[in-house]
Amino acid sequence: MAASTLKIENLHVSIEGKEIIKGLDLEINGGEIHAVMGPNGTGKSTLASAIMGHPKYQITEGKVFLDDEDVLEMEVDERAKAGLFLAMQYPSEVSGVTNADFLRTSINARREEGDEISLMKFIKKLDSKMADLDMGEEFAQRYLNEGFSGGEKKRNEILQLMMLEPKIAVLDEIDSGLDIDALKVVSKGVNAMRNEEFGCLIITHYQRLLNYITPDKVHVMMQGRIVKSGGAELAQRLEAEGYDWIKEELGIKDETVGQEA
Amino acid sequence: MSVDTKIAFDQDYVRSFSEKRQEPEWLTQLRLMALEKSTNLPMPKPDKTKIDKFNFTSFKHDVPTEGISSLDELPEDIKDLVAKDQQSGNLLVHRNSTPVFSQLSDELKDKGVIFTDIQTAVQNHSELVEKYFMKDVVKVDEHRLTALHTALLNGGTFLYVPRNVDVDVPVQALYWQEDPEAGLFNHVIIVAEDNSSVTYVENYLSYSHDVESVANIIAEVHVGQNARVTFGSVDNFAKGVTTYVNRRANVARDGNIDWALAQMNDGNTVSTNSTNLVGDGSTADSKTVTIGRGNQKQNFTNEIFHHGKNSEGVLLVHGVQKDSASAIFNGVTKIEHGATKSNGDQTQRVLMMNEKARGDANPILLIDEDDVMAGHAASVGKVDPLQLFYLQSRGISRKEAERLIIHGFLAPVINELPIEGVKNRAIEVTERKVN
């Protein structure tokens, strides 16, 4: 399997008629970890949801390609099967469906009929990934996210990431609400995925996560666009100095969506 | 009397039908009386569902049917319904309402257990059947359909468990409506004498997708003092069948009934499941699941009446509505004056899979006593688009995601179905109705 590329060109996204993302360009290659940072209300999570095809968001302009496939033409499940993954900020709870059944259904959805993963192989993989994430065995049989704490839900998202092994993953504020121990566990999971083919887009507004997952590229989002890009050192500067210097540099008064420079 | 429900069955027909079945005189007379009454009685009025357009008249009443010599002759889909542990056990098979297979273990026969079709029962145990048939639990003249049921009775089961006898393996009755036009007027009587226990499982299956037919089913359960009855059902009448089904129990002191009903009909259905907690300390647990699809209209009334002190009743209903199906769920908890320290609780949940599906839950608490506990919860909602998005974002197709959500929604009830066989059948039928 060769490394994939997710290419976003001039993306415009609206919700209920209000434009949130206003011409965004981004290219993520397999093997790279990108971080999109920025204060609240700048469109970061909208970007994540729009890539996956969230029903609330309308793409009004632009292109998203995974290699040579037009992502915006695909249904949500087709995007997943093409190799995209979104770890959600607020994962849904689904009562009556166990975590294990859900995961097995997900894995088998991307395999041909008759080529389903064997139960033994599945359980083995699930046990090992759950151990990596310090998740108790009972999580396999609990209903999907039902009654999970915030931290447990985030771990469960990473568990799905590790089980499904996508080409390109988008992690939407996977660090919010986590204590330091949980943050380390989640980071460990993401780092374990790192290889020459796996591409990842981490969306966060805390630099803290990037102490544990070193990004190859860091982008700053304001007013629905990427306004600055750099290497890991950019995240460190943001941690030390905040966002004001960027706003000053670019002449931005209010960084949130709906404001213009 | 409206023209819609005029029946082409007269006194002569009913008398000769009864004679042909070699019925005792009391039943012939009861049929004739019921037929007479049916012309003047009103139709039932299920809350919030109009049934005047439902077909209650178009069906074949007396369908000639061949017997079978062994279970191997049954078609595969029917064979599948027979619980594996039942093959040498306690089983009754009805084909177009005619009994074609009957088996009861010698051990249970020796203990005095009677498990036989209603036709044989009225011949061999006439007095016993007469004592219980349409007397204390369900009355002939409640409305036109109970009267017609009595007049046109053409199938059913009689299960009698004597005092102090525990029947520890389930007994199963299979009602296989092979002829798509065959009407079923099925009567089930379960008598559990004091200190006895029994589990009864029934399956209804028909194939009338294009032609119309009628099922008119009454089950009367007599739970004696300190007796325990578990009643499980998987109803699976096809689209063309209009079903009226009334399952009702009277429970004596310290007795208990558990209902586990998977009501998976594809046709219009009026269903009542009632329990009268007559004796002090009597208890009932009633669980129902259903999936509506196509254009079917259904009305479910699940009710528990508390008469005895310290009686406890729990109702749980989960319904999924797909396509353009509509259903009304009436949950009734009634605590009578004098039923002190009683506890009644009910939960109804309805999930609609799309814009055209309709579902409504009506929790009704009627409390005529101060010193009681009563609670209810009802929710009606559409499938959550974010749940679908979440599942689909893992590569699961929309259809499969809906399937998971439906299974998950029904699981809290299905997982609680006390009989493994009913549970598995309910899961299988759910699977068929979801796809």
XYZ file of C-alpha atoms in Angstrom:
696
model
C 0.000 0.000 0.000
C 1.479 3.285 -1.026
C 0.992 6.394 1.066
C -2.135 8.393 0.316
C -2.697 12.101 -0.018
C -5.665 14.112 1.194
C -5.899 17.301 -0.779
C -8.241 20.124 0.167
C -8.568 23.002 -2.270
C -10.384 26.279 -1.760
C -12.902 24.709 0.585
C -15.972 26.723 1.576
C -18.342 25.303 4.168
C -21.621 26.692 5.463
C -23.989 25.770 8.217
C -27.574 26.941 7.939
C -26.560 29.493 5.365
C -23.688 30.914 7.385
C -20.251 30.452 5.897
C -17.774 29.024 8.401
C -14.876 27.965 6.228
C -13.888 30.457 3.592
C -11.423 29.076 1.150
C -9.142 26.613 2.856
C -6.227 24.763 1.285
C -4.445 21.873 2.924
C -2.528 18.844 1.779
C -1.788 15.904 4.022
C 0.450 13.132 2.812
C 0.681 9.663 4.262
C 3.458 9.542 6.844
C 2.811 13.126 7.972
C 1.134 14.414 11.080
C -0.403 17.838 10.746
C -1.827 19.920 13.534
C -4.460 22.565 12.958
C -4.522 24.977 15.861
C -6.415 28.091 16.608
C -8.623 29.749 19.148
C -12.267 28.724 19.581
C -14.731 29.658 16.886
C -12.319 29.767 13.987
C -13.803 26.811 12.068
C -11.464 23.974 13.084
C -14.114 21.428 14.007
C -16.214 22.412 11.014
C -13.267 21.456 8.836
C -13.062 18.043 10.479
C -16.787 17.357 10.185
C -17.018 18.618 6.618
C -14.248 16.300 5.448
C -16.207 13.325 6.776
C -19.566 14.498 5.409
C -21.446 15.618 8.510
C -25.106 16.096 7.526
C -25.348 19.591 9.019
C -22.646 21.152 6.886
C -22.946 22.205 3.272
C -19.897 22.434 1.066
C -20.531 25.408 -1.170
C -17.262 25.501 -3.031
C -13.945 23.715 -3.370
C -12.580 20.218 -3.691
C -11.450 17.420 -1.444
C -9.541 14.543 -2.975
C -8.189 11.403 -1.424
C -5.596 10.410 -3.988
C -7.605 10.530 -7.198
C -11.005 10.006 -5.565
C -13.434 12.891 -5.193
C -14.356 12.730 -1.522
C -17.213 15.208 -1.798
C -19.012 12.910 -4.216
C -19.020 10.078 -1.698
C -21.484 9.047 0.976
C -20.164 9.109 4.523
C -19.588 5.364 4.646
C -17.838 5.432 1.267
C -15.422 8.043 2.601
C -14.612 5.749 5.475
C -14.150 2.800 3.171
C -11.876 4.896 0.941
C -9.606 5.319 3.976
C -10.742 8.393 5.903
C -11.436 8.424 9.616
C -12.767 11.057 11.963
C -12.270 10.812 15.700
C -15.141 12.919 16.885
C -15.228 15.595 19.497
C -18.638 14.414 20.698
C -19.113 10.780 19.704
C -22.729 9.557 19.654
C -24.023 6.999 22.092
C -25.767 4.002 20.559
C -27.736 1.960 23.039
C -28.040 -1.771 22.638
C -25.066 -2.097 20.270
C -21.936 -3.387 21.935
C -18.589 -1.836 21.226
C -17.317 -5.171 19.944
C -20.241 -5.727 17.566
C -19.907 -2.195 16.281
C -16.190 -2.574 15.642
C -16.557 -5.915 13.944
C -19.336 -4.570 11.731
C -17.112 -1.615 10.857
C -14.153 -3.799 9.987
C -16.266 -6.170 7.930
C -17.915 -3.271 6.117
C -14.601 -2.649 4.342
C -14.002 -6.291 3.523
C -15.622 -8.381 0.834
C -18.470 -10.703 1.662
C -16.997 -14.073 2.506
C -13.756 -12.415 3.602
C -14.955 -11.235 7.017
C -12.424 -11.053 9.805
C -12.408 -14.235 11.856
C -13.777 -13.929 15.346
C -10.518 -15.159 16.883
C -8.424 -12.720 14.942
C -10.784 -9.898 15.792
C -10.806 -10.638 19.498
C -7.044 -10.926 19.566
C -6.603 -7.579 17.890
C -9.260 -5.936 20.048
C -7.722 -7.260 23.254
C -4.280 -6.056 22.310
C -5.423 -2.565 21.272
C -7.560 -2.195 24.369
C -4.584 -3.161 26.497
C -2.508 -0.493 24.720
C -5.129 2.065 25.689
C -5.524 0.857 29.272
C -9.158 -0.012 28.589
C -10.722 -2.702 30.736
C -12.093 -5.809 29.044
C -15.622 -4.773 29.920
C -15.479 -2.022 27.292
C -15.861 -4.603 24.540
C -19.278 -5.610 25.805
C -20.524 -2.216 26.896
C -22.969 -0.435 24.647
C -21.291 1.962 22.253
C -20.260 5.047 24.237
C -23.329 4.726 26.434
C -22.565 6.044 29.874
C -18.890 6.512 28.971
C -17.093 9.408 30.637
C -15.600 12.072 28.400
C -12.175 10.457 28.672
C -13.524 6.980 27.986
C -15.223 8.230 24.840
C -11.952 9.721 23.582
C -10.108 6.496 24.247
C -12.836 4.652 22.442
C -12.337 6.890 19.414
C -8.643 6.050 19.405
C -9.470 2.375 19.820
C -11.582 2.602 16.658
C -8.726 4.382 14.905
C -6.331 1.588 15.824
C -8.780 -1.147 14.865
C -9.782 0.353 11.518
C -6.309 1.524 10.438
C -7.374 4.275 8.055
C -5.088 5.928 5.509
C -5.808 9.428 6.742
C -7.296 10.223 10.153
C -8.719 13.489 11.407
C -8.696 13.798 15.179
C -11.080 16.493 16.317
C -10.096 17.834 19.740
C -9.229 14.390 20.894
C -7.449 15.996 23.856
C -10.211 18.173 25.237
C -11.405 17.179 28.671
C -8.591 14.683 29.198
C -6.450 14.548 32.323
C -2.740 14.167 31.834
C -2.724 10.381 32.232
C -5.503 9.912 29.705
C -3.743 12.346 27.383
C -0.603 10.229 27.538
C -2.565 7.070 26.781
C -4.357 8.646 23.834
C -1.064 10.039 22.507
C 0.545 6.653 22.831
C -2.241 5.212 20.718
C -1.797 7.812 17.997
C 1.996 7.456 18.040
C 1.610 3.704 17.661
C -0.204 4.377 14.393
C 2.669 6.438 13.047
C 4.318 4.972 10.018
C 5.281 5.945 6.512
C 1.795 5.544 5.188
C -0.478 6.869 7.905
C -1.474 10.500 7.559
C -3.078 12.421 10.383
C -4.691 15.781 10.955
C -4.907 16.739 14.599
C -7.272 19.509 15.499
C -6.669 21.097 18.862
C -6.564 24.351 20.628
C -4.238 23.143 23.319
C -0.576 22.928 22.469
C -0.256 20.404 25.329
C -1.191 17.427 23.123
C 1.670 18.279 20.789
C 4.143 17.706 23.622
C 3.281 14.049 23.227
C 2.608 13.837 19.521
C 5.171 15.794 17.580
C 3.608 17.161 14.419
C 5.435 17.511 11.125
C 3.446 20.585 10.233
C 1.430 23.074 12.228
C -1.269 25.317 10.787
C -3.058 28.165 12.465
C -6.715 28.738 11.594
C -8.479 32.062 11.944
C -11.636 33.397 10.354
C -12.237 30.133 8.535
C -8.892 29.971 6.787
C -5.396 28.772 7.422
C -3.481 31.939 8.117
C -0.101 30.568 9.040
C 1.789 27.301 8.620
C 5.073 26.067 9.969
C 6.849 23.172 11.669
C 6.624 21.862 15.211
C 8.392 24.994 16.426
C 5.312 27.046 15.516
C 3.288 25.143 18.115
C 5.928 25.870 20.693
C 5.863 29.548 19.935
C 2.058 29.568 20.202
C 2.352 27.878 23.569
C 4.807 30.504 24.764
C 3.288 33.607 23.199
C -0.330 32.864 22.403
C -2.040 33.916 19.185
C -1.828 37.684 19.490
C 1.403 38.002 17.574
C -0.154 36.285 14.586
C -3.168 38.532 14.720
C -0.877 41.536 14.883
C 1.278 40.270 12.065
C -1.764 39.754 9.850
C -3.765 42.712 11.035
C -6.584 40.554 12.423
C -8.625 42.097 15.206
C -11.122 39.294 15.849
C -10.027 35.834 14.800
C -13.455 34.174 14.924
C -15.531 33.282 11.899
C -17.710 36.086 10.603
C -15.065 38.722 11.239
C -12.971 40.152 8.457
C -9.477 41.508 8.623
C -74.576 -2.527 12.214
C -72.280 -1.391 9.477
C -72.141 -3.254 6.214
C -68.377 -3.593 6.532
C -68.475 -6.223 9.197
C -71.492 -8.189 8.044
C -70.520 -11.797 8.161
C -71.668 -14.430 5.720
C -71.967 -16.975 8.468
C -75.436 -17.777 9.723
C -76.890 -19.986 12.430
C -77.053 -23.001 10.124
C -73.433 -22.682 9.170
C -72.242 -22.328 12.749
C -74.425 -25.222 13.949
C -73.160 -27.578 11.273
C -69.547 -26.455 11.792
C -69.913 -27.236 15.475
C -71.521 -30.603 14.731
C -68.786 -31.495 12.309
C -66.276 -30.917 15.105
C -68.339 -33.104 17.427
C -68.572 -30.385 19.983
C -70.566 -30.647 23.219
C -73.921 -28.952 23.239
C -72.811 -26.133 25.560
C -70.287 -24.949 22.991
C -72.736 -25.177 20.101
C -75.211 -23.100 22.086
C -72.538 -20.629 23.136
C -71.472 -20.196 19.509
C -75.046 -19.582 18.394
C -75.665 -17.131 21.207
C -72.417 -15.322 20.360
C -73.274 -15.163 16.673
C -76.617 -13.655 17.549
C -74.987 -11.084 19.810
C -72.311 -10.217 17.296
C -74.848 -8.560 15.045
C -75.737 -5.974 17.676
C -72.484 -5.456 19.493
C -70.236 -2.555 18.518
C -66.730 -3.006 17.201
C -63.940 -2.425 19.726
C -62.711 1.158 19.875
C -58.970 1.123 20.301
C -57.807 4.499 21.517
C -56.699 6.834 18.699
C -56.809 4.297 15.861
C -59.661 4.146 13.374
C -60.339 0.558 12.436
C -63.444 0.994 10.304
C -61.400 0.360 7.146
C -59.717 -2.753 8.534
C -60.750 -6.023 6.931
C -62.501 -8.212 9.478
C -64.766 -10.032 7.036
C -62.796 -11.376 4.108
C -61.339 -14.799 4.928
C -61.947 -18.510 4.524
C -63.235 -20.039 7.713
C -62.964 -23.763 7.152
C -59.977 -24.816 5.094
C -59.523 -28.518 4.335
C -56.061 -29.461 5.521
C -53.974 -32.568 5.292
C -52.215 -33.929 8.314
C -48.546 -34.697 8.581
C -47.039 -37.909 9.791
C -43.839 -36.422 11.164
C -42.183 -33.097 11.776
C -39.837 -33.808 8.897
C -42.678 -33.022 6.524
C -42.847 -29.447 7.711
C -41.334 -26.837 5.415
C -37.970 -25.521 6.540
C -39.213 -22.134 7.752
C -41.726 -23.830 10.008
C -39.237 -26.411 11.176
C -36.904 -23.574 12.134
C -39.532 -22.262 14.510
C -39.584 -25.464 16.458
C -37.171 -24.993 19.295
C -34.328 -27.469 19.056
C -34.984 -28.741 22.544
C -38.622 -29.228 21.592
C -38.209 -31.874 18.950
C -38.867 -34.673 21.336
C -40.748 -32.520 23.765
C -44.046 -30.761 24.106
C -45.298 -29.387 20.861
C -48.541 -28.678 19.067
C -48.608 -27.757 15.393
C -51.694 -26.269 13.787
C -51.962 -26.022 10.031
C -54.686 -23.643 8.839
C -56.104 -23.921 12.358
C -56.293 -27.723 12.145
C -54.121 -29.664 14.596
C -51.647 -31.801 12.644
C -49.057 -32.673 15.246
C -49.295 -33.079 18.967
C -46.774 -34.283 21.477
C -46.566 -34.200 25.231
C -43.992 -36.049 27.272
C -45.202 -39.062 29.242
C -43.794 -37.543 32.370
C -46.090 -34.535 32.066
C -49.064 -36.689 31.080
C -48.501 -38.738 34.205
C -48.551 -35.619 36.291
C -51.947 -34.735 34.885
C -50.831 -31.994 32.527
C -53.139 -31.475 29.569
C -51.661 -29.889 26.462
C -53.863 -30.367 23.465
C -55.705 -28.550 20.713
C -58.980 -26.923 21.643
C -61.088 -29.253 19.506
C -59.788 -32.345 21.249
C -59.997 -30.575 24.584
C -63.715 -29.842 24.300
C -64.327 -33.482 23.431
C -62.168 -35.039 26.119
C -62.278 -32.415 28.859
C -65.556 -30.728 28.149
C -66.325 -29.637 31.713
C -62.886 -28.277 32.318
C -62.906 -26.236 29.131
C -66.434 -25.026 29.783
C -65.344 -23.769 33.193
C -62.710 -21.500 31.688
C -63.795 -20.689 28.127
C -64.872 -17.051 27.727
C -66.058 -16.771 31.314
C -63.943 -14.980 33.904
C -61.077 -13.591 31.887
C -62.531 -12.541 28.552
C -66.288 -12.222 28.055
C -68.245 -13.175 24.930
C -70.023 -9.854 24.684
C -67.210 -7.350 25.187
C -67.597 -6.238 21.582
C -68.339 -7.651 18.173
C -64.928 -9.266 17.734
C -65.071 -11.228 20.997
C -68.529 -12.453 20.013
C -67.400 -13.391 16.507
C -64.395 -15.088 17.995
C -66.656 -17.300 20.062
C -69.048 -18.008 17.222
C -66.381 -18.865 14.684
C -63.724 -20.470 16.891
C -61.736 -22.804 14.641
C -58.454 -23.434 16.405
C -56.519 -23.139 19.566
C -54.814 -24.773 22.466
C -55.781 -25.932 25.916
C -53.008 -26.123 28.498
C -53.852 -27.299 31.985
C -51.289 -27.660 34.744
C -52.595 -29.248 37.937
C -51.841 -28.016 41.418
C -48.220 -28.317 42.597
C -46.917 -29.394 39.182
C -43.879 -27.627 37.768
C -43.495 -27.911 34.022
C -39.837 -27.118 33.688
C -39.425 -27.244 29.909
C -41.406 -24.839 27.743
C -44.440 -26.079 25.858
C -44.774 -24.699 22.356
C -47.722 -24.143 20.061
C -47.157 -23.368 16.407
C -49.932 -21.829 14.326
C -49.003 -22.203 10.703
C -51.430 -20.505 8.333
C -50.347 -22.201 5.148
C -53.357 -21.134 3.077
C -53.075 -17.385 2.562
C -56.824 -16.907 2.808
C -57.353 -19.073 5.864
C -58.900 -17.132 8.707
C -57.808 -18.019 12.200
C -60.148 -17.826 15.182
C -57.716 -19.093 17.694
C -58.401 -19.581 21.351
C -55.730 -20.339 23.903
C -56.597 -21.313 27.441
C -53.866 -21.701 30.009
C -54.829 -22.857 33.457
C -52.060 -22.958 36.020
C -53.511 -24.307 39.231
C -52.204 -23.229 42.633
C -48.453 -23.621 43.167
C -47.833 -24.751 39.609
C -45.539 -23.289 36.987
C -45.337 -23.390 33.218
C -43.825 -21.618 30.231
C -45.890 -21.453 27.071
C -44.486 -20.234 23.755
C -46.545 -19.585 20.663
C -45.625 -18.706 17.095
C -47.966 -17.425 14.434
C -46.861 -17.489 10.825
C -48.736 -16.763 7.616
C -48.059 -15.941 3.989
C -50.983 -13.844 2.834
C -49.053 -11.024 1.214
C -51.502 -10.282 -1.560
C -54.826 -11.718 -0.453
C -56.749 -10.729 2.617
C -57.439 -12.724 5.680
C -58.258 -12.339 9.357
C -56.786 -13.542 12.603
C -58.956 -13.209 15.686
C -57.020 -14.492 18.659
C -57.918 -14.636 22.305
C -55.691 -16.073 24.977
C -57.048 -16.496 28.476
C -54.599 -17.230 31.232
C -55.679 -18.306 34.694
C -52.841 -18.008 37.150
C -53.635 -19.733 40.427
C -52.370 -18.884 43.872
C -48.614 -18.792 43.982
C -48.487 -20.127 40.424
C -46.067 -18.818 37.821
C -46.769 -18.538 34.125
C -44.428 -17.293 31.447
C -46.148 -16.551 28.169
C -43.970 -15.926 25.138
C -45.103 -15.153 21.630
C -43.673 -14.316 18.253
C -46.489 -13.085 16.023
C -45.608 -12.971 12.375
C -48.736 -12.613 10.281
C -48.136 -11.426 6.748
C -49.297 -8.181 5.191
C -52.742 -9.359 4.105
C -53.857 -10.461 7.547
C -55.815 -8.157 9.816
C -55.182 -9.258 13.360
C -57.218 -8.782 16.466
C -55.333 -10.301 19.357
C -56.292 -10.142 22.993
C -54.067 -11.834 25.551
C -55.341 -11.519 29.061
C -54.575 -13.032 32.440
C -56.175 -13.134 35.836
C -53.631 -13.626 38.565
C -54.568 -14.970 41.996
C -52.841 -14.319 45.303
C -49.014 -14.416 45.076
C -49.238 -15.611 41.491
C -47.034 -14.238 38.747
C -47.245 -13.828 35.009
C -44.446 -12.773 32.669
C -45.439 -11.775 29.184
C -42.789 -11.669 26.461
C -44.402 -10.627 23.222
C -42.623 -10.024 19.932
C -45.416 -8.597 17.814
C -43.946 -8.641 14.345
C -47.037 -8.744 12.159
C -46.894 -7.061 8.770
C -50.617 -6.345 8.582
C -53.021 -4.112 10.447
C -53.196 -5.150 14.041
C -55.280 -4.373 17.090
C -53.594 -5.850 20.123
C -54.521 -5.891 23.759
C -52.399 -7.397 26.479
C -54.010 -7.163 29.891
C -53.341 -8.485 33.307
C -55.740 -8.398 36.210
C -53.743 -8.606 39.397
C -56.656 -9.938 41.384
C -54.971 -11.478 44.398
C -52.880 -9.791 47.060
C -49.190 -9.964 46.291
C -49.766 -10.926 42.656
C -47.232 -9.711 40.108
C -46.967 -9.155 36.377
C -44.163 -8.275 34.022
C -45.181 -7.458 30.484
C -42.660 -6.870 27.722
C -43.543 -6.107 24.126
C -41.485 -5.308 21.059
C -42.783 -4.472 17.628
C -41.610 -3.210 14.259
C -44.082 -1.550 11.934
C -43.307 -1.303 8.242
C -44.973 -0.610 4.909
C -48.375 0.996 5.354
C -49.486 -1.065 8.288
C -51.524 0.471 11.059
C -51.299 -0.935 14.528
C -52.769 -0.234 17.910
C -51.270 -1.704 21.052
C -52.932 -1.499 24.412
C -50.853 -2.884 27.234
C -52.565 -2.721 30.574
C -52.247 -3.920 34.116
C -55.098 -3.609 36.606
C -54.174 -3.750 40.257
C -56.947 -5.087 42.483
C -54.945 -6.961 45.110
C -52.898 -5.346 47.840
C -49.126 -5.342 47.363
C -49.549 -6.193 43.720
C -46.736 -5.249 41.369
C -46.937 -4.658 37.649
C -44.262 -3.589 35.186
C -44.951 -2.735 31.543
C -42.201 -2.247 28.983
C -42.930 -1.555 25.322
C -40.415 -0.710 22.599
C -41.685 -0.027 19.089
C -39.892 0.852 15.861
C -41.829 2.422 13.007
C -40.427 2.287 9.484
C -41.660 3.384 6.052
C -45.219 4.753 6.295
C -46.235 2.580 9.208
C -48.173 4.050 12.074
C -48.848 2.769 15.538
C -50.471 3.888 18.749
C -49.137 2.579 22.026
C -51.514 2.862 24.937
C -50.037 1.927 28.292
C -52.530 1.644 31.103
C -51.709 1.203 34.754
C -54.823 1.150 36.883
C -54.658 0.816 40.640
C -58.063 0.174 42.158
C -59.245 1.497 45.469
C -58.079 -0.845 48.206
C -55.002 -2.094 46.345
C -52.755 -0.566 48.967
C -48.958 -0.789 48.719
C -49.226 -1.690 45.077
C -46.544 -0.685 42.628
C -47.200 -0.015 38.973
C -44.569 1.082 36.497
C -44.596 1.512 32.747
C -42.165 2.523 30.018
C -42.975 3.063 26.381
C -40.413 4.002 23.786
C -41.088 4.608 20.117
C -38.444 5.137 17.446
C -39.366 6.424 14.007
C -36.979 5.713 11.175
C -38.188 8.354 8.739
C -40.517 11.282 8.138
C -43.548 9.270 7.077
C -43.536 6.820 9.954
C -45.856 7.626 12.834
C -45.833 6.507 16.407
C -47.560 7.777 19.474
C -47.281 6.707 23.081
C -50.084 7.349 25.550
C -49.160 6.548 29.105
C -52.270 6.380 31.246
C -52.108 6.104 35.020
C -55.408 5.682 36.815
C -54.892 5.610 40.548
C -57.814 5.231 42.968
C -55.729 4.512 46.028
C -53.368 6.790 47.960
C -50.906 4.361 49.421
C -49.241 3.169 46.219
C -46.243 3.702 43.977
C -46.681 4.372 40.294
C -44.365 5.598 37.592
C -44.227 6.011 33.868
C -41.828 7.030 31.158
C -42.668 7.534 27.523
C -40.569 8.757 24.644
C -41.275 9.114 20.969
C -38.577 10.258 18.627
C -36.988 10.104 15.227
C -33.770 8.296 14.575
C -30.856 10.582 15.452
C -29.036 11.740 12.287
C -25.825 12.143 14.289
C -25.981 8.498 15.348
C -26.285 7.543 11.690
C -23.400 9.844 10.791
C -21.264 8.348 13.520
C -21.885 4.763 12.451
C -21.484 5.593 8.767
C -18.227 7.400 9.460
C -16.806 3.984 10.353
C -17.703 2.573 6.951
C -21.063 1.124 7.918
C -23.711 1.633 5.226
C -26.818 3.622 5.975
C -28.959 0.497 5.867
C -26.661 -1.413 8.168
C -26.472 1.583 10.508
C -30.258 1.668 10.722
C -30.245 -2.046 11.358
C -27.807 -1.638 14.240
C -29.812 1.209 15.721
C -33.059 -0.777 15.525
C -31.503 -3.850 17.056
C -29.983 -1.688 19.738
C -33.279 0.016 20.413
C -35.113 -3.278 20.788
C -32.304 -5.010 22.673
C -33.294 -3.852 26.159
C -36.585 -5.687 25.685
C -35.432 -8.582 23.511
C -32.527 -9.366 25.823
C -34.994 -9.587 28.671
C -37.286 -12.055 26.927
C -37.154 -14.911 29.396
C -37.215 -17.762 26.898
C -34.147 -18.319 24.775
C -36.234 -19.689 21.916
C -38.526 -16.676 21.804
C -35.544 -14.375 22.018
C -33.799 -16.007 19.074
C -36.960 -16.060 17.018
C -37.594 -12.434 17.840
C -34.079 -11.552 16.687
C -34.551 -13.501 13.448
C -37.881 -11.879 12.691
C -36.452 -8.479 13.555
C -33.687 -9.154 11.071
C -36.226 -9.958 8.365
C -38.338 -6.903 9.093
C -35.370 -4.557 9.123
C -33.926 -5.656 5.803
